[in-house]
Coordinates of C-alpha atoms in Angstrom, one line a residue:
Chain A
M7 CA 69.5 -115.3 -37.0
E8 CA 69.5 -117.5 -40.2
L9 CA 73.2 -118.6 -39.9
E10 CA 72.9 -120.1 -36.4
F11 CA 69.7 -121.6 -37.3
L12 CA 71.1 -123.2 -40.4
R13 CA 74.0 -124.5 -38.4
W14 CA 71.6 -126.3 -36.0
L15 CA 69.5 -127.5 -38.8
R16 CA 72.4 -129.0 -40.8
E17 CA 73.3 -130.9 -37.7
A18 CA 69.8 -132.1 -37.2
I19 CA 69.5 -133.7 -40.7
P20 CA 71.0 -137.2 -41.1
P21 CA 73.1 -137.7 -44.4
S22 CA 71.4 -139.2 -47.3
P23 CA 73.1 -141.0 -50.3
R24 CA 70.4 -139.4 -52.4
I25 CA 71.5 -135.9 -51.4
P26 CA 75.1 -135.4 -52.3
L27 CA 74.7 -131.6 -51.6
G28 CA 72.2 -130.3 -49.2
I29 CA 71.6 -127.1 -47.2
G30 CA 74.3 -124.4 -47.6
D31 CA 75.0 -123.8 -51.4
D32 CA 73.2 -121.9 -54.1
A33 CA 71.1 -125.1 -54.6
A34 CA 70.8 -128.7 -53.6
L35 CA 71.9 -131.7 -55.6
L36 CA 69.8 -134.9 -55.8
T37 CA 71.1 -138.1 -57.4
E38 CA 68.6 -139.5 -60.0
T39 CA 67.7 -143.1 -60.2
T40 CA 67.7 -144.7 -63.7
G41 CA 64.2 -145.3 -65.0
K42 CA 62.4 -143.0 -62.7
Q43 CA 60.5 -139.7 -63.3
T44 CA 60.7 -137.0 -60.7
V45 CA 57.6 -136.1 -58.9
V46 CA 57.1 -132.6 -57.4
T47 CA 54.6 -131.2 -55.2
T48 CA 54.4 -128.0 -53.1
D49 CA 51.9 -126.6 -50.5
M50 CA 51.9 -123.4 -48.6
L51 CA 50.3 -123.0 -45.2
M52 CA 49.4 -119.8 -43.7
D53 CA 48.5 -118.6 -40.2
G54 CA 44.8 -117.7 -40.1
V55 CA 43.8 -119.7 -43.0
D56 CA 45.2 -123.2 -42.8
F57 CA 46.0 -123.1 -39.1
R58 CA 46.0 -120.8 -36.1
L59 CA 49.4 -120.2 -34.4
I60 CA 47.5 -119.3 -31.3
D61 CA 45.6 -122.6 -31.2
H62 CA 48.1 -125.1 -32.6
L63 CA 51.4 -126.1 -31.5
P64 CA 54.5 -125.2 -33.7
V65 CA 55.7 -128.9 -33.6
H66 CA 52.2 -130.0 -34.9
L67 CA 52.3 -127.4 -37.6
G68 CA 55.8 -128.3 -39.0
R69 CA 54.6 -131.9 -39.0
K70 CA 51.4 -131.2 -40.8
A71 CA 53.1 -129.0 -43.4
L72 CA 55.3 -131.8 -44.4
A73 CA 52.6 -134.5 -44.0
V74 CA 50.3 -132.9 -46.5
N75 CA 53.1 -132.9 -49.2
L76 CA 53.9 -136.5 -48.5
S77 CA 50.2 -137.3 -48.9
D78 CA 50.3 -135.8 -52.2
L79 CA 53.2 -138.0 -53.2
A80 CA 51.4 -141.0 -51.8
A81 CA 48.6 -140.0 -54.2
M82 CA 50.9 -140.3 -57.1
G83 CA 52.2 -143.6 -55.9
A84 CA 55.5 -142.0 -55.5
R85 CA 58.6 -142.4 -53.2
P86 CA 59.8 -139.3 -51.3
V87 CA 63.4 -138.1 -51.9
A88 CA 63.8 -134.8 -50.3
A89 CA 62.0 -131.9 -48.8
F90 CA 62.6 -128.1 -49.2
V91 CA 61.1 -126.1 -46.3
S92 CA 60.8 -122.3 -46.3
F93 CA 59.5 -120.1 -43.5
A94 CA 58.2 -116.5 -43.2
L95 CA 58.6 -116.2 -39.4
P96 CA 56.6 -113.6 -37.4
S97 CA 58.6 -112.0 -34.5
L98 CA 57.1 -113.5 -31.4
G99 CA 59.1 -111.1 -29.2
R100 CA 61.5 -113.7 -27.7
D101 CA 64.2 -116.0 -28.9
E102 CA 64.1 -115.6 -32.8
Q103 CA 65.1 -119.4 -33.3
E104 CA 62.5 -120.8 -31.0
L105 CA 59.6 -120.9 -33.6
P106 CA 61.6 -122.3 -36.5
R107 CA 63.3 -125.0 -34.5
K108 CA 59.9 -126.2 -33.1
L109 CA 58.7 -126.3 -36.7
I110 CA 61.4 -128.2 -37.8
E111 CA 61.5 -130.6 -34.6
G112 CA 57.8 -131.3 -35.5
L113 CA 58.6 -132.6 -39.1
L114 CA 61.9 -134.3 -38.5
P115 CA 60.5 -137.5 -37.2
L116 CA 58.2 -137.7 -40.2
A117 CA 61.0 -136.8 -42.5
A118 CA 63.0 -139.7 -40.9
E119 CA 60.1 -142.3 -41.0
F120 CA 59.5 -141.7 -44.8
E121 CA 63.2 -141.1 -45.8
C122 CA 62.5 -137.5 -46.9
P123 CA 65.3 -135.5 -45.4
I124 CA 65.4 -131.6 -45.8
A125 CA 67.7 -130.7 -48.5
G126 CA 67.2 -126.9 -48.6
G127 CA 64.8 -124.1 -48.0
D128 CA 64.6 -120.4 -47.3
T129 CA 64.2 -119.0 -43.8
N130 CA 63.1 -115.4 -43.4
S131 CA 61.7 -113.2 -40.7
W132 CA 59.0 -110.6 -41.0
L133 CA 56.2 -108.6 -39.3
G134 CA 53.5 -110.7 -40.9
P135 CA 52.0 -114.0 -39.8
L136 CA 53.7 -117.4 -40.1
V137 CA 53.8 -118.8 -43.6
I138 CA 55.2 -122.4 -44.2
S139 CA 56.0 -123.3 -47.8
I140 CA 57.2 -126.9 -48.4
T141 CA 58.2 -128.5 -51.7
V142 CA 58.8 -132.2 -51.7
I143 CA 60.5 -134.1 -54.5
G144 CA 60.0 -137.8 -55.0
E145 CA 60.4 -140.3 -57.7
V146 CA 58.4 -142.9 -59.5
D147 CA 59.0 -145.6 -62.1
V148 CA 58.5 -144.2 -65.6
G149 CA 54.8 -144.4 -66.5
Q150 CA 53.9 -145.9 -63.2
A151 CA 52.5 -142.7 -61.4
W152 CA 48.8 -142.7 -60.4
L153 CA 47.2 -139.8 -62.1
R154 CA 43.7 -138.4 -61.4
S155 CA 42.7 -138.9 -64.9
G156 CA 43.0 -142.8 -65.4
A157 CA 39.7 -144.1 -63.8
R158 CA 37.5 -146.2 -66.0
P159 CA 33.8 -146.9 -65.9
G160 CA 33.5 -150.2 -64.0
D161 CA 36.6 -149.6 -61.8
G162 CA 36.0 -150.1 -58.1
I163 CA 36.5 -147.0 -55.8
L164 CA 38.6 -148.1 -52.9
V165 CA 39.5 -146.1 -50.0
T166 CA 42.1 -146.5 -47.2
G167 CA 40.9 -145.9 -43.6
A168 CA 37.9 -144.0 -42.6
F169 CA 36.4 -140.5 -43.0
G170 CA 35.1 -137.5 -41.1
G171 CA 35.7 -135.5 -37.9
S172 CA 39.5 -135.0 -38.6
I173 CA 39.1 -131.5 -37.1
R174 CA 39.2 -133.2 -33.6
G175 CA 42.7 -133.7 -34.1
R176 CA 43.5 -136.2 -36.9
H177 CA 44.2 -133.2 -39.3
L178 CA 47.4 -132.6 -37.3
T179 CA 48.5 -136.2 -36.5
F180 CA 47.4 -138.3 -39.6
T181 CA 50.0 -140.4 -41.1
P182 CA 50.3 -139.9 -44.8
R183 CA 49.7 -143.1 -46.7
V184 CA 53.1 -143.2 -48.3
R185 CA 53.9 -146.8 -46.9
E186 CA 50.6 -148.2 -48.3
A187 CA 51.1 -146.4 -51.8
L188 CA 54.5 -147.7 -52.1
Q189 CA 53.3 -151.4 -51.1
L190 CA 50.6 -151.3 -53.7
Q191 CA 53.4 -150.2 -56.2
S192 CA 55.8 -153.0 -55.2
M193 CA 53.0 -155.5 -55.4
G194 CA 52.4 -154.4 -58.9
V195 CA 48.8 -153.6 -58.2
E196 CA 46.9 -152.1 -61.2
V197 CA 45.9 -148.6 -59.9
H198 CA 44.1 -146.5 -62.7
A199 CA 43.9 -143.3 -60.7
A200 CA 44.3 -141.8 -57.2
I201 CA 43.8 -138.8 -55.2
D202 CA 44.3 -138.0 -51.5
V203 CA 41.4 -136.7 -49.5
S204 CA 42.2 -133.1 -48.4
D205 CA 39.0 -131.3 -49.2
G206 CA 36.4 -133.9 -48.7
L207 CA 35.7 -137.5 -49.7
S208 CA 32.9 -136.7 -52.2
L209 CA 34.6 -133.6 -53.5
D210 CA 38.0 -135.3 -54.1
L211 CA 36.2 -138.2 -55.7
S212 CA 34.4 -135.8 -58.1
R213 CA 38.0 -134.5 -59.1
I214 CA 38.9 -137.9 -60.2
C215 CA 35.7 -138.2 -62.2
D216 CA 36.3 -134.7 -63.8
A217 CA 39.8 -135.5 -64.7
S218 CA 38.9 -139.0 -66.0
G219 CA 35.8 -137.9 -67.9
C220 CA 33.5 -140.4 -66.0
G221 CA 31.2 -140.4 -63.1
A222 CA 31.0 -142.5 -59.8
R223 CA 28.2 -144.2 -57.9
L224 CA 28.4 -144.6 -54.2
D225 CA 26.8 -147.2 -51.8
L226 CA 26.7 -144.8 -48.8
S227 CA 26.0 -147.7 -46.5
T228 CA 29.7 -148.9 -47.2
I229 CA 31.5 -145.5 -46.4
P230 CA 33.9 -146.1 -43.6
I231 CA 32.9 -143.4 -41.1
H232 CA 35.6 -142.4 -38.5
P233 CA 34.6 -142.6 -34.7
D234 CA 35.7 -139.0 -34.5
T235 CA 32.3 -138.1 -36.3
E236 CA 30.3 -139.6 -33.3
P237 CA 28.4 -137.3 -31.2
K238 CA 30.0 -136.4 -27.9
R239 CA 28.4 -136.7 -24.7
L240 CA 29.1 -133.5 -23.0
S241 CA 27.2 -133.6 -19.7
P242 CA 28.8 -135.4 -16.7
D243 CA 26.0 -137.8 -16.4
G244 CA 25.9 -138.6 -20.1
S245 CA 22.3 -137.4 -20.5
L246 CA 23.1 -134.7 -23.0
T247 CA 24.1 -135.8 -26.5
V248 CA 25.5 -132.9 -28.6
Y249 CA 26.8 -133.0 -32.3
L250 CA 29.8 -130.9 -32.6
T251 CA 28.6 -129.8 -36.0
D252 CA 25.2 -129.9 -37.7
K253 CA 26.5 -132.6 -40.0
S254 CA 25.4 -136.2 -39.3
P255 CA 28.4 -138.7 -39.2
L256 CA 27.8 -139.8 -42.9
E257 CA 27.6 -136.2 -44.0
A258 CA 30.9 -135.4 -42.1
A259 CA 32.6 -138.5 -43.8
L260 CA 31.6 -137.3 -47.2
S261 CA 32.4 -133.6 -46.8
D262 CA 34.8 -132.9 -43.8
G263 CA 38.1 -133.4 -45.5
E264 CA 41.7 -133.4 -44.2
D265 CA 41.2 -137.2 -43.7
F266 CA 44.4 -137.7 -46.0
E267 CA 43.3 -141.1 -46.9
L268 CA 43.6 -142.4 -50.5
I269 CA 40.9 -142.9 -53.1
L270 CA 41.9 -145.5 -55.6
A271 CA 40.4 -146.6 -59.0
V272 CA 41.1 -150.3 -59.6
P273 CA 39.6 -152.8 -62.0
P274 CA 36.9 -155.0 -60.4
A275 CA 39.0 -158.1 -60.1
V276 CA 41.8 -156.2 -58.6
A277 CA 39.4 -154.7 -56.1
A278 CA 37.9 -158.0 -55.1
E279 CA 41.4 -159.4 -54.6
L280 CA 42.5 -156.4 -52.4
L281 CA 39.4 -156.6 -50.4
R282 CA 39.8 -160.3 -49.7
T283 CA 43.5 -160.1 -48.9
Q284 CA 43.7 -156.7 -47.2
P285 CA 47.4 -156.5 -47.9
L286 CA 47.9 -153.1 -46.3
G287 CA 48.1 -152.4 -42.5
V288 CA 45.1 -150.0 -43.0
P289 CA 41.7 -151.3 -44.0
L290 CA 40.7 -151.0 -47.8
T291 CA 37.0 -150.5 -48.4
Q292 CA 35.1 -150.5 -51.6
I293 CA 32.5 -147.5 -51.4
G294 CA 31.2 -147.8 -55.1
W295 CA 32.4 -147.8 -58.6
F296 CA 33.2 -145.5 -61.5
T297 CA 30.5 -145.1 -64.2
A298 CA 30.3 -143.9 -67.9
E299 CA 27.7 -141.3 -67.0
R300 CA 29.3 -138.1 -65.5
G301 CA 28.4 -137.0 -62.1
L302 CA 28.2 -138.4 -58.5
T303 CA 25.2 -140.7 -57.7
Q304 CA 24.2 -142.8 -54.7
Q305 CA 22.6 -146.2 -55.1
L306 CA 20.0 -146.9 -52.4
P307 CA 19.2 -150.2 -50.9
D308 CA 16.2 -150.7 -53.1
G309 CA 18.4 -150.2 -56.0
S310 CA 17.2 -146.8 -57.0
V311 CA 19.7 -144.0 -57.8
L312 CA 19.8 -140.4 -56.7
P313 CA 22.2 -137.7 -57.6
L314 CA 24.8 -136.9 -54.9
A315 CA 26.4 -133.4 -54.7
P316 CA 30.0 -133.3 -54.0
R317 CA 30.9 -131.3 -51.0
G318 CA 33.9 -130.3 -49.1
Y319 CA 36.2 -127.3 -48.8
E320 CA 36.3 -125.2 -52.0
H321 CA 39.4 -123.1 -52.4
Chain B
M28 CA 39.1 -117.9 -57.2
E29 CA 41.7 -120.6 -57.5
L30 CA 39.9 -122.8 -60.2
E31 CA 39.4 -119.9 -62.7
F32 CA 42.9 -118.6 -62.2
L33 CA 44.4 -122.1 -62.6
R34 CA 42.4 -122.5 -66.0
W35 CA 43.9 -119.3 -67.1
L36 CA 47.3 -120.3 -65.9
R37 CA 47.3 -123.7 -67.7
E38 CA 46.4 -122.0 -71.0
A39 CA 49.2 -119.4 -70.5
I40 CA 51.9 -122.1 -70.2
P41 CA 53.4 -123.7 -73.2
P42 CA 53.5 -127.5 -73.2
S43 CA 57.0 -129.0 -72.5
P44 CA 58.4 -132.3 -73.4
R45 CA 60.1 -132.2 -70.0
I46 CA 56.9 -132.1 -68.2
P47 CA 54.5 -134.9 -69.0
L48 CA 52.2 -133.8 -66.2
G49 CA 52.1 -130.2 -65.0
I50 CA 49.4 -128.1 -63.0
G51 CA 46.2 -129.9 -62.0
D52 CA 47.1 -133.3 -60.4
D53 CA 48.3 -134.0 -56.8
A54 CA 51.9 -133.5 -58.1
A55 CA 53.9 -132.8 -61.3
L56 CA 55.9 -135.3 -63.2
L57 CA 59.3 -134.4 -64.7
T58 CA 61.1 -136.5 -67.2
E59 CA 64.6 -137.3 -66.1
T60 CA 67.6 -137.4 -68.3
T61 CA 70.3 -140.2 -68.2
G62 CA 73.6 -138.9 -66.6
K63 CA 72.1 -135.9 -64.9
Q64 CA 71.8 -134.8 -61.2
T65 CA 68.5 -132.8 -60.2
V66 CA 69.3 -129.3 -58.9
V67 CA 66.8 -127.7 -56.6
T68 CA 66.6 -124.2 -55.3
T69 CA 63.9 -122.1 -53.5
D70 CA 63.3 -118.6 -52.7
M71 CA 60.6 -116.8 -50.6
L72 CA 60.0 -113.0 -51.2
M73 CA 57.8 -111.1 -48.8
D74 CA 56.1 -107.7 -49.0
G75 CA 57.9 -105.4 -46.6
V76 CA 61.1 -107.4 -46.6
D77 CA 62.2 -108.1 -50.2
F78 CA 60.1 -105.7 -51.9
R79 CA 57.2 -103.1 -51.2
L80 CA 54.0 -103.8 -53.1
I81 CA 53.3 -100.1 -52.8
D82 CA 56.5 -99.2 -54.6
H83 CA 56.9 -102.0 -57.1
L84 CA 54.8 -103.3 -60.0
P85 CA 53.5 -106.9 -59.7
V86 CA 54.8 -107.8 -63.1
H87 CA 58.3 -106.9 -61.9
L88 CA 58.0 -108.8 -58.6
G89 CA 56.8 -111.9 -60.4
R90 CA 59.7 -111.7 -62.7
K91 CA 62.3 -111.0 -60.1
A92 CA 61.0 -113.9 -57.9
L93 CA 61.7 -116.3 -60.7
A94 CA 64.9 -114.5 -61.7
V95 CA 66.6 -115.0 -58.4
N96 CA 66.0 -118.7 -58.5
L97 CA 67.3 -118.9 -62.1
S98 CA 70.4 -117.0 -60.9
D99 CA 71.0 -119.7 -58.2
L100 CA 70.8 -122.4 -60.8
A101 CA 73.2 -120.3 -63.1
A102 CA 75.6 -120.3 -59.9
M103 CA 75.5 -124.1 -60.0
G104 CA 76.0 -124.2 -63.8
A105 CA 72.7 -126.0 -64.2
R106 CA 70.0 -125.9 -66.9
P107 CA 66.4 -124.9 -65.8
V108 CA 63.7 -127.5 -66.1
A109 CA 60.6 -126.3 -64.2
A110 CA 59.3 -123.8 -61.9
F111 CA 56.8 -124.2 -59.0
V112 CA 55.3 -120.9 -57.9
S113 CA 53.2 -120.3 -54.7
F114 CA 51.5 -117.2 -53.6
A115 CA 49.9 -115.9 -50.4
L116 CA 47.8 -113.2 -51.8
P117 CA 46.5 -110.2 -50.0
S118 CA 43.1 -109.0 -50.6
L119 CA 43.4 -105.8 -52.6
G120 CA 39.7 -105.1 -52.5
R121 CA 39.2 -105.6 -56.2
D122 CA 39.2 -108.3 -58.9
E123 CA 40.9 -111.3 -56.9
Q124 CA 42.6 -112.6 -60.0
E125 CA 44.3 -109.4 -61.0
L126 CA 47.4 -109.6 -58.8
P127 CA 48.4 -113.2 -59.3
R128 CA 47.8 -112.7 -63.1
K129 CA 50.2 -109.8 -63.1
L130 CA 52.7 -111.8 -61.2
I131 CA 52.5 -114.6 -63.5
E132 CA 52.6 -112.3 -66.6
G133 CA 55.8 -110.8 -65.1
L134 CA 57.6 -114.1 -65.0
L135 CA 56.2 -116.0 -68.1
P136 CA 58.7 -114.2 -70.5
L137 CA 61.6 -115.1 -68.4
A138 CA 60.3 -118.6 -68.0
A139 CA 60.0 -118.8 -71.8
E140 CA 63.4 -117.3 -72.5
F141 CA 65.2 -119.9 -70.1
E142 CA 62.9 -122.7 -70.9
C143 CA 61.7 -123.1 -67.4
P144 CA 57.8 -123.5 -67.5
I145 CA 55.6 -123.4 -64.5
A146 CA 54.8 -127.0 -63.7
G147 CA 52.8 -126.5 -60.3
G148 CA 52.4 -124.4 -57.3
D149 CA 49.8 -123.3 -54.6
T150 CA 47.7 -120.3 -54.9
N151 CA 46.2 -119.0 -51.7
S152 CA 44.3 -115.8 -50.4
W153 CA 44.7 -114.3 -47.0
L154 CA 44.5 -111.1 -45.0
G155 CA 48.4 -110.8 -44.7
P156 CA 50.8 -109.2 -47.1
L157 CA 52.0 -110.8 -50.3
V158 CA 54.4 -113.8 -50.2
I159 CA 55.9 -115.3 -53.3
S160 CA 57.7 -118.7 -52.9
I161 CA 59.3 -120.2 -55.9
T162 CA 61.0 -123.6 -56.2
V163 CA 63.0 -124.2 -59.4
I164 CA 64.2 -127.7 -60.6
G165 CA 67.1 -127.9 -62.8
E166 CA 69.7 -130.5 -64.1
V167 CA 73.4 -130.8 -64.4
D168 CA 75.7 -133.5 -65.7
V169 CA 76.6 -135.8 -62.8
G170 CA 79.6 -134.3 -61.1
Q171 CA 79.7 -131.0 -63.1
A172 CA 77.8 -128.8 -60.7
W173 CA 79.7 -125.7 -59.5
L174 CA 79.7 -125.9 -55.8
R175 CA 80.8 -123.0 -53.5
S176 CA 83.5 -125.3 -52.0
G177 CA 85.9 -126.0 -54.9
A178 CA 88.0 -122.8 -55.2
R179 CA 91.8 -123.5 -54.8
P180 CA 94.5 -121.1 -53.9
G181 CA 95.9 -119.6 -57.1
D182 CA 92.7 -119.8 -59.1
G183 CA 91.7 -116.7 -60.7
I184 CA 88.6 -114.7 -59.4
L185 CA 86.5 -113.9 -62.5
V186 CA 83.3 -112.0 -62.5
T187 CA 80.5 -111.4 -65.1
G188 CA 79.3 -107.9 -65.7
A189 CA 79.6 -105.0 -63.3
F190 CA 78.7 -104.3 -59.7
G191 CA 76.8 -101.7 -57.6
G192 CA 73.8 -99.4 -57.7
S193 CA 71.4 -102.2 -58.5
I194 CA 68.7 -100.5 -56.4
R195 CA 68.3 -98.1 -59.1
G196 CA 66.3 -100.5 -60.9
R197 CA 68.6 -103.4 -62.1
H198 CA 67.5 -105.6 -59.0
L199 CA 64.3 -105.9 -60.7
T200 CA 65.3 -106.1 -64.3
F201 CA 68.6 -108.1 -64.2
T202 CA 69.0 -111.0 -66.5
P203 CA 70.1 -114.2 -64.5
R204 CA 73.3 -115.5 -66.1
V205 CA 71.9 -118.8 -67.0
R206 CA 73.0 -118.4 -70.7
E207 CA 76.6 -117.8 -69.7
A208 CA 76.8 -120.6 -67.2
L209 CA 75.5 -123.1 -69.8
Q210 CA 77.9 -121.7 -72.3
L211 CA 80.8 -122.3 -70.0
Q212 CA 79.6 -125.7 -69.4
S213 CA 79.1 -126.5 -73.0
M214 CA 82.7 -125.3 -73.7
G215 CA 84.0 -127.6 -70.9
V216 CA 85.6 -124.7 -69.0
E217 CA 87.0 -126.0 -65.8
V218 CA 85.2 -124.0 -63.1
H219 CA 86.3 -125.0 -59.6
A220 CA 83.6 -122.8 -57.8
A221 CA 80.8 -120.3 -58.3
I222 CA 78.2 -118.3 -56.6
D223 CA 75.8 -115.5 -57.6
V224 CA 76.0 -112.1 -56.2
S225 CA 72.9 -111.5 -54.3
D226 CA 74.0 -110.0 -50.9
G227 CA 77.2 -108.2 -52.0
L228 CA 80.3 -108.9 -54.1
S229 CA 82.7 -109.1 -51.3
L230 CA 80.4 -110.9 -48.8
D231 CA 79.4 -113.5 -51.4
L232 CA 83.1 -114.0 -52.3
S233 CA 83.8 -114.5 -48.8
R234 CA 81.2 -117.4 -48.7
I235 CA 83.1 -119.2 -51.6
C236 CA 86.3 -118.7 -49.4
D237 CA 84.6 -120.0 -46.3
A238 CA 83.1 -123.0 -48.1
S239 CA 86.5 -123.6 -49.8
G240 CA 88.8 -123.3 -46.8
C241 CA 90.8 -120.4 -48.6
G242 CA 91.0 -116.7 -48.8
A243 CA 90.9 -114.1 -51.6
R244 CA 93.0 -111.2 -52.6
L245 CA 91.4 -108.5 -54.7
D246 CA 93.0 -105.8 -57.0
L247 CA 90.4 -103.3 -56.2
S248 CA 91.4 -101.2 -59.3
T249 CA 90.0 -104.0 -61.5
I250 CA 86.5 -104.2 -60.0
P251 CA 84.1 -103.5 -62.8
I252 CA 81.8 -100.8 -61.2
H253 CA 78.4 -100.3 -62.7
P254 CA 77.3 -96.8 -64.0
D255 CA 74.5 -96.9 -61.6
T256 CA 76.8 -96.1 -58.8
E257 CA 77.7 -92.8 -60.3
P258 CA 76.6 -89.7 -58.6
K259 CA 73.4 -88.3 -59.9
R260 CA 73.3 -84.6 -60.9
L261 CA 69.8 -83.7 -59.5
S262 CA 69.6 -80.1 -60.2
P263 CA 68.3 -78.9 -63.8
D264 CA 71.5 -77.0 -64.5
G265 CA 73.7 -79.8 -63.4
S266 CA 75.4 -77.9 -60.7
L267 CA 74.3 -80.1 -57.9
T268 CA 76.0 -83.5 -57.6
V269 CA 74.5 -85.6 -55.0
Y270 CA 75.2 -89.2 -54.1
L271 CA 72.3 -91.4 -53.6
T272 CA 74.0 -93.2 -50.8
D273 CA 77.0 -92.4 -48.7
K274 CA 78.9 -95.2 -50.3
S275 CA 81.6 -94.4 -52.9
P276 CA 81.1 -96.2 -56.3
L277 CA 83.8 -98.6 -55.3
E278 CA 82.1 -99.5 -51.9
A279 CA 78.8 -99.8 -53.6
A280 CA 80.2 -102.3 -56.1
L281 CA 81.8 -104.3 -53.1
S282 CA 78.7 -104.3 -50.9
D283 CA 75.3 -103.3 -52.6
G284 CA 74.4 -106.8 -53.6
E285 CA 71.5 -107.8 -55.8
D286 CA 73.7 -107.6 -58.9
F287 CA 73.0 -111.3 -59.6
E288 CA 76.4 -111.6 -61.6
L289 CA 78.6 -114.7 -61.2
I290 CA 81.8 -115.0 -59.3
L291 CA 83.7 -117.9 -60.7
A292 CA 86.9 -119.7 -59.4
V293 CA 89.0 -121.0 -62.4
P294 CA 92.6 -122.1 -62.8
P295 CA 95.0 -119.2 -64.0
A296 CA 95.6 -120.6 -67.4
V297 CA 91.7 -120.9 -67.9
A298 CA 91.2 -117.3 -66.6
A299 CA 93.8 -116.0 -69.0
E300 CA 92.2 -117.7 -71.9
L301 CA 88.7 -116.5 -70.9
L302 CA 89.9 -113.0 -70.4
R303 CA 91.6 -113.2 -73.9
T304 CA 88.7 -114.7 -75.8
Q305 CA 85.9 -113.2 -74.0
P306 CA 83.5 -115.9 -75.1
L307 CA 80.4 -114.7 -73.4
G308 CA 78.1 -111.8 -74.5
V309 CA 78.8 -110.3 -71.1
P310 CA 82.4 -109.0 -70.2
L311 CA 84.4 -111.3 -67.8
T312 CA 86.8 -109.6 -65.6
Q313 CA 89.6 -110.9 -63.2
I314 CA 89.3 -109.1 -60.1
G315 CA 91.9 -111.0 -57.9
W316 CA 92.8 -114.5 -57.0
F317 CA 92.2 -117.2 -54.2
T318 CA 94.8 -117.5 -51.6
A319 CA 95.9 -120.2 -49.1
E320 CA 95.7 -117.7 -46.4
R321 CA 92.1 -117.2 -45.0
G322 CA 90.4 -114.0 -45.3
L323 CA 89.8 -111.2 -47.8
T324 CA 92.6 -108.8 -48.6
Q325 CA 93.3 -106.1 -51.0
Q326 CA 96.5 -105.6 -52.9
L327 CA 97.4 -102.0 -53.3
P328 CA 99.4 -100.5 -56.4
D329 CA 102.6 -100.4 -54.3
G330 CA 102.3 -104.2 -53.7
S331 CA 101.3 -103.8 -50.1
V332 CA 98.5 -105.9 -48.8
L333 CA 95.6 -104.8 -46.4
P334 CA 92.7 -106.8 -45.1
L335 CA 89.3 -106.2 -46.6
A336 CA 86.0 -106.5 -44.5
P337 CA 83.3 -108.5 -46.5
R338 CA 80.2 -106.3 -46.6
G339 CA 76.7 -106.7 -47.8
Y340 CA 73.3 -107.8 -46.8
E341 CA 73.5 -110.1 -43.8
H342 CA 70.4 -112.2 -43.2

């Protein structure tokens, strides 16, 4: 199976000047650019844990497996260079190449959009469930990567996009914020820290705080809540309003996860300028600021402050 | 589980000047070296396909999963820089951290020996069998990587070490030929092509031939056959001689695979010099030469030539 699939795959991948040697040798060769650091991220998705092959289309799964890695690169402010895609493929009792081709077909448009061609991988068959393991290599100017650990008290907390309810479909179809990250980099915007929201807005924010040795105070009235969190009217006459979960829209925005938006720590003046000019195609919103005191807090309209427990998907 | 395991892992990994940012952020950062190309290889090993958790010790499996990747780097003549290690871990019904720690403990000595620290990965638990997916990043001087495609008619076929019978244990304990590859590179030895023997000496040789558009002629009397291919005397008094397989030692050497020795294509004068000086710690042997005619052939003592079918593990 592997040989024929690899022939198909090699033909499906456009040539790249950054990849003098791609699929087919013992390893791939990538051209380095002077003044850059290599950025590497890897994610493994497994049937029954991260998705259900019986509920999700392979084209969507292939796309998502690449997209989550690209989102990690965006959170570093890094440019994608190449992807390495490995599969453990279950026997579906029909054409063996059908599943890996669908997975690849799902991710190829995203790879093309963000100039991140497949440069290698490992395709295997077995009797277990589907496993997709993708490693993405990127690059960033030396010293310009956005770490989780650089947030400073007083920095504004900016977020791209809106949060909550991704389970209704966005968790498969989201666009990783690579373009926005590269735009901020090319504008020379001073970003002290960043993370992408995979496990939950409040939980991932708390990870920046933990890495930076600071806290964060949120004004919950400013959280951009995605329409996907809205209660669905399920009855034909519209009389029955049902929440799909027991979470309120705000709770969903704070804890659902898989939004794959960026949280950015930027100095107050920079935050103000970004909010005014809105230079990205996607809205930027300030939801609070980093504090010297550890822990997450929420500031109420009357100015009082209460603790806020970070919530989301704990591994 | 993941958090506590990651804490343990971060403490188990020595700091590296090449890895300014390792485990714990959205991605890792690697320092690039001027004049180098990045080399990337990845291998996925699965319980029931590449190993059996019921027959093999996790420390051995962790070591092997890294070693096969390092062997791929050696086959490129490349220096290891960093490893990215992902697991899908089955529940063994006991301490959840026991299996990943044993896997890591198995590979740490090899990572230290070849200066290839773990810089990231993805640790997951599920109800499926164990999957280990490792990506190794290396580097090589620009234009100095050994491809499969550079062999020329007349080049000598040199091999490191000896072949066959790796199933008796060497497939788990082999030392990837990283040191030997780097020594040849530092000596400036002209290597036209290389591959590591994972699937079988004759099969992997045929892959160099296919990639290079040439053939190869072997003098079978020169193949270095490993003692592991020798018949085992199984009865206490030594009277009963049993082959563990139905292969002769020569057949085993040509087709067993998992020797993880190197096949090198070098110009005749270079081959002669290497054979005379034997500069590596491991023996170098010439087993034939590349030919303009395609296909593998064997040359008999009387000078006649017969076809030789490449054999080994076909994926």
